Amino acid sequence: MELIFGGCTVLQYRNKNGSAGEMLRQALALKIMTAVGDVKLIMNDRADLCLAVKFDGVHVGQEDLPPSSVRRIIGPDCWLGYSTHHPQQVSEGDQTSADYLAIGPVFATSNKDKPDPVVGLEGVHRARQLTRKPLVAIGGITRANAASVIEAGADSVAMISDLLRDPRKSAEEFFRILR
Ligand code: TZP
Ligand code: MG
């Protein structure tokens, strides 16, 4: 809720260790909790859970079901996000029915197991040249470097650690910096 009060408009539910049942319960709780706000909810990895809890979209990576299969499951209206980590993946992602592509990790991150090599601002710039889909940059993004990431060509940024310490204050500060 603090993130929403701070201005965040899209939240991803991400749980790499929970059982399907636990994820379902937590996602439903999140949905109920956030119903008052105008926030889009994205389920990480799992198209089935996205449908089960009526989230707004699902985000998959290179090792999940491919976008074409996910699209068949979720239908035309749910958002589909697809993670990419180097130029070839961006080009391939551009040819899918994904609604947006993620590019990263832009910088070093401690919130992903076995992260791909960092792509840096140059990787964001390169990705921008390869797709006109909305581009979400992720990985090591902070209030201090977010403007440079947008400047490099990202349409938006996804953040974990830099928002967690004091979520509302951090989010408010983030939006002040970008506006
Ligand atoms: N995918 C690439 S980096 C990352 C994910 C899920 C984690 C981002 O977390 P942080 O704390 O913003 O670096
Ligand atoms: Mg995934």
Coordinates of C-alpha atoms and ligand atoms in Angstrom, one line a residue:
M1 CA 0.0 0.0 0.0
E2 CA 2.9 2.4 0.8
L3 CA 4.1 2.0 -2.7
I4 CA 0.7 2.9 -4.1
F5 CA 0.4 5.9 -1.8
G6 CA 3.9 6.9 -3.1
G7 CA 2.6 6.8 -6.7
C8 CA 3.6 3.4 -8.1
T9 CA 1.2 2.4 -10.8
V10 CA 2.3 -1.2 -11.7
L11 CA 3.2 -3.8 -9.1
Q12 CA 4.5 -7.2 -9.8
Y13 CA 3.9 -10.1 -7.4
R14 CA 7.1 -12.2 -7.4
N15 CA 7.6 -15.2 -5.2
K16 CA 10.3 -17.6 -6.3
N17 CA 10.0 -20.1 -3.3
G18 CA 6.3 -20.3 -2.5
S19 CA 4.0 -23.2 -3.3
A20 CA 1.2 -22.6 -5.8
G21 CA -1.3 -22.5 -3.0
E22 CA 0.7 -20.0 -1.0
M23 CA 1.2 -17.8 -4.1
L24 CA -2.5 -17.9 -4.8
R25 CA -3.4 -16.8 -1.3
Q26 CA -0.8 -14.0 -1.2
A27 CA -1.8 -12.8 -4.7
L28 CA -5.5 -12.7 -3.7
A29 CA -4.6 -10.8 -0.6
L30 CA -2.6 -8.3 -2.7
K31 CA -5.5 -7.9 -5.0
I32 CA -8.0 -7.2 -2.3
M33 CA -5.6 -4.9 -0.5
T34 CA -4.9 -2.8 -3.6
A35 CA -8.5 -2.7 -4.9
V36 CA -8.9 0.9 -3.7
G37 CA -6.1 2.2 -5.7
D38 CA -5.6 2.5 -9.5
V39 CA -2.8 0.0 -9.8
K40 CA -2.0 -2.7 -12.3
L41 CA -1.0 -6.1 -10.9
I42 CA 1.4 -8.3 -12.7
M43 CA 1.9 -12.0 -11.8
N44 CA 5.5 -13.2 -12.3
D45 CA 6.2 -16.4 -14.2
R46 CA 2.7 -18.0 -13.9
A47 CA -0.1 -17.5 -16.4
D48 CA -2.3 -19.9 -14.5
L49 CA -2.1 -17.8 -11.3
C50 CA -2.6 -14.6 -13.3
L51 CA -6.0 -16.0 -14.5
A52 CA -6.9 -17.5 -11.2
V53 CA -6.6 -14.2 -9.3
K54 CA -7.6 -12.0 -12.2
F55 CA -4.5 -10.0 -12.3
D56 CA -3.9 -7.5 -15.1
G57 CA -1.0 -9.3 -16.6
V58 CA 1.8 -11.8 -16.4
H59 CA 5.5 -11.4 -16.8
V60 CA 7.7 -14.3 -18.1
G61 CA 11.4 -14.8 -18.7
Q62 CA 13.5 -16.7 -21.0
E63 CA 13.1 -19.9 -19.0
D64 CA 9.3 -19.7 -18.5
L65 CA 6.6 -20.7 -21.0
P66 CA 7.3 -18.7 -24.3
P67 CA 5.2 -15.6 -25.0
S68 CA 3.2 -17.4 -27.7
S69 CA 2.1 -20.1 -25.3
V70 CA 1.3 -17.6 -22.5
R71 CA -0.7 -15.5 -24.9
R72 CA -2.8 -18.6 -25.8
I73 CA -3.5 -19.1 -22.1
I74 CA -4.2 -15.5 -21.0
G75 CA -6.0 -14.3 -24.1
P76 CA -5.7 -11.0 -25.9
D77 CA -6.6 -8.6 -23.1
C78 CA -4.2 -9.4 -20.3
W79 CA -0.8 -7.7 -20.4
L80 CA 2.1 -9.9 -21.3
G81 CA 5.7 -8.9 -20.3
Y82 CA 8.8 -10.6 -21.5
S83 CA 12.3 -10.4 -20.1
T84 CA 15.3 -10.0 -22.3
H85 CA 19.0 -9.8 -21.5
H86 CA 20.8 -9.1 -24.8
P87 CA 20.2 -7.7 -28.2
Q88 CA 19.2 -11.0 -29.9
Q89 CA 16.6 -11.6 -27.2
V90 CA 15.2 -8.1 -27.6
S91 CA 14.8 -8.6 -31.4
E92 CA 13.1 -12.0 -30.8
G93 CA 10.9 -10.5 -28.1
D94 CA 9.9 -7.7 -30.5
Q95 CA 8.4 -10.3 -32.8
T96 CA 6.2 -11.8 -30.1
S97 CA 2.8 -10.7 -28.9
A98 CA 4.4 -9.3 -25.7
D99 CA 2.9 -6.0 -24.7
Y100 CA 6.2 -4.8 -23.2
L101 CA 9.8 -6.0 -23.0
A102 CA 12.1 -5.8 -20.0
I103 CA 15.8 -5.3 -20.4
G104 CA 18.4 -6.1 -17.8
P105 CA 20.0 -6.4 -15.5
V106 CA 21.1 -2.8 -16.3
F107 CA 23.3 -2.7 -13.2
A108 CA 24.5 -5.2 -10.6
T109 CA 21.6 -6.6 -8.6
S110 CA 21.3 -8.8 -5.5
N111 CA 17.6 -9.6 -6.0
K112 CA 18.0 -12.2 -8.7
D113 CA 19.6 -15.6 -8.6
K114 CA 22.2 -16.2 -11.2
P115 CA 21.6 -12.9 -13.0
D116 CA 22.6 -12.5 -16.6
P117 CA 25.6 -10.2 -17.3
V118 CA 24.8 -6.5 -16.7
V119 CA 23.8 -4.7 -19.9
G120 CA 24.6 -1.2 -18.7
L121 CA 23.1 2.0 -20.1
E122 CA 24.6 0.9 -23.5
G123 CA 22.4 -2.2 -23.4
V124 CA 19.3 -0.1 -22.7
H125 CA 20.3 2.2 -25.6
R126 CA 20.8 -0.8 -27.9
A127 CA 17.5 -2.4 -26.9
R128 CA 15.7 0.9 -27.7
Q129 CA 17.0 0.7 -31.2
L130 CA 15.6 -2.9 -31.6
T131 CA 12.0 -2.5 -30.5
R132 CA 9.2 0.0 -30.4
K133 CA 7.4 -1.9 -27.7
P134 CA 7.4 -0.3 -24.3
L135 CA 10.7 -1.0 -22.7
V136 CA 11.0 -1.5 -18.9
A137 CA 14.6 -1.5 -17.6
I138 CA 15.4 -3.6 -14.5
G139 CA 18.3 -4.5 -12.3
G140 CA 20.2 -2.2 -9.8
I141 CA 18.1 0.8 -10.7
T142 CA 17.9 3.4 -8.0
R143 CA 16.6 7.0 -7.5
A144 CA 20.1 8.1 -8.2
N145 CA 20.5 6.4 -11.6
A146 CA 16.9 6.1 -12.9
A147 CA 17.0 9.3 -14.9
S148 CA 20.0 8.1 -16.8
V149 CA 18.2 4.8 -17.6
I150 CA 15.2 6.7 -19.0
E151 CA 17.6 9.0 -20.9
A152 CA 19.2 5.8 -22.4
G153 CA 15.9 4.9 -23.9
A154 CA 13.8 3.0 -21.3
D155 CA 10.1 4.0 -21.1
S156 CA 10.0 3.0 -17.4
V157 CA 11.9 1.3 -14.7
A158 CA 11.3 -1.6 -12.4
M159 CA 12.9 -1.5 -8.9
I160 CA 13.0 -3.6 -5.8
S161 CA 15.7 -2.8 -3.3
D162 CA 15.7 1.0 -3.7
L163 CA 12.0 1.1 -3.0
L164 CA 11.9 -1.2 0.0
R165 CA 13.5 0.7 2.8
D166 CA 10.9 3.4 3.2
P167 CA 8.5 2.6 0.3
R168 CA 6.2 5.6 0.3
K169 CA 9.0 8.1 0.8
S170 CA 11.2 6.4 -1.8
A171 CA 8.5 6.2 -4.4
E172 CA 7.5 9.8 -3.9
E173 CA 11.1 10.8 -4.2
F174 CA 11.5 8.7 -7.3
F175 CA 8.6 10.4 -9.1
R176 CA 9.8 13.8 -8.0
I177 CA 13.2 13.0 -9.7
L178 CA 11.6 11.9 -12.9
R179 CA 9.1 14.6 -13.3
Ligands
TZP1 N1 15.4 -9.3 -13.1 C1 16.5 -8.8 -13.5 S1 17.2 -7.9 -12.2 C2 16.0 -8.3 -11.1 C3 15.1 -9.1 -11.8 C4 13.9 -9.6 -11.1 C5 16.0 -7.8 -9.7 C6 15.9 -6.3 -9.6 O1 16.0 -5.9 -8.2 P1 16.8 -4.6 -7.8 O2 16.8 -4.7 -6.3 O3 15.9 -3.5 -8.3 O4 18.1 -4.7 -8.4
MG2 MG 10.3 -15.8 -14.8

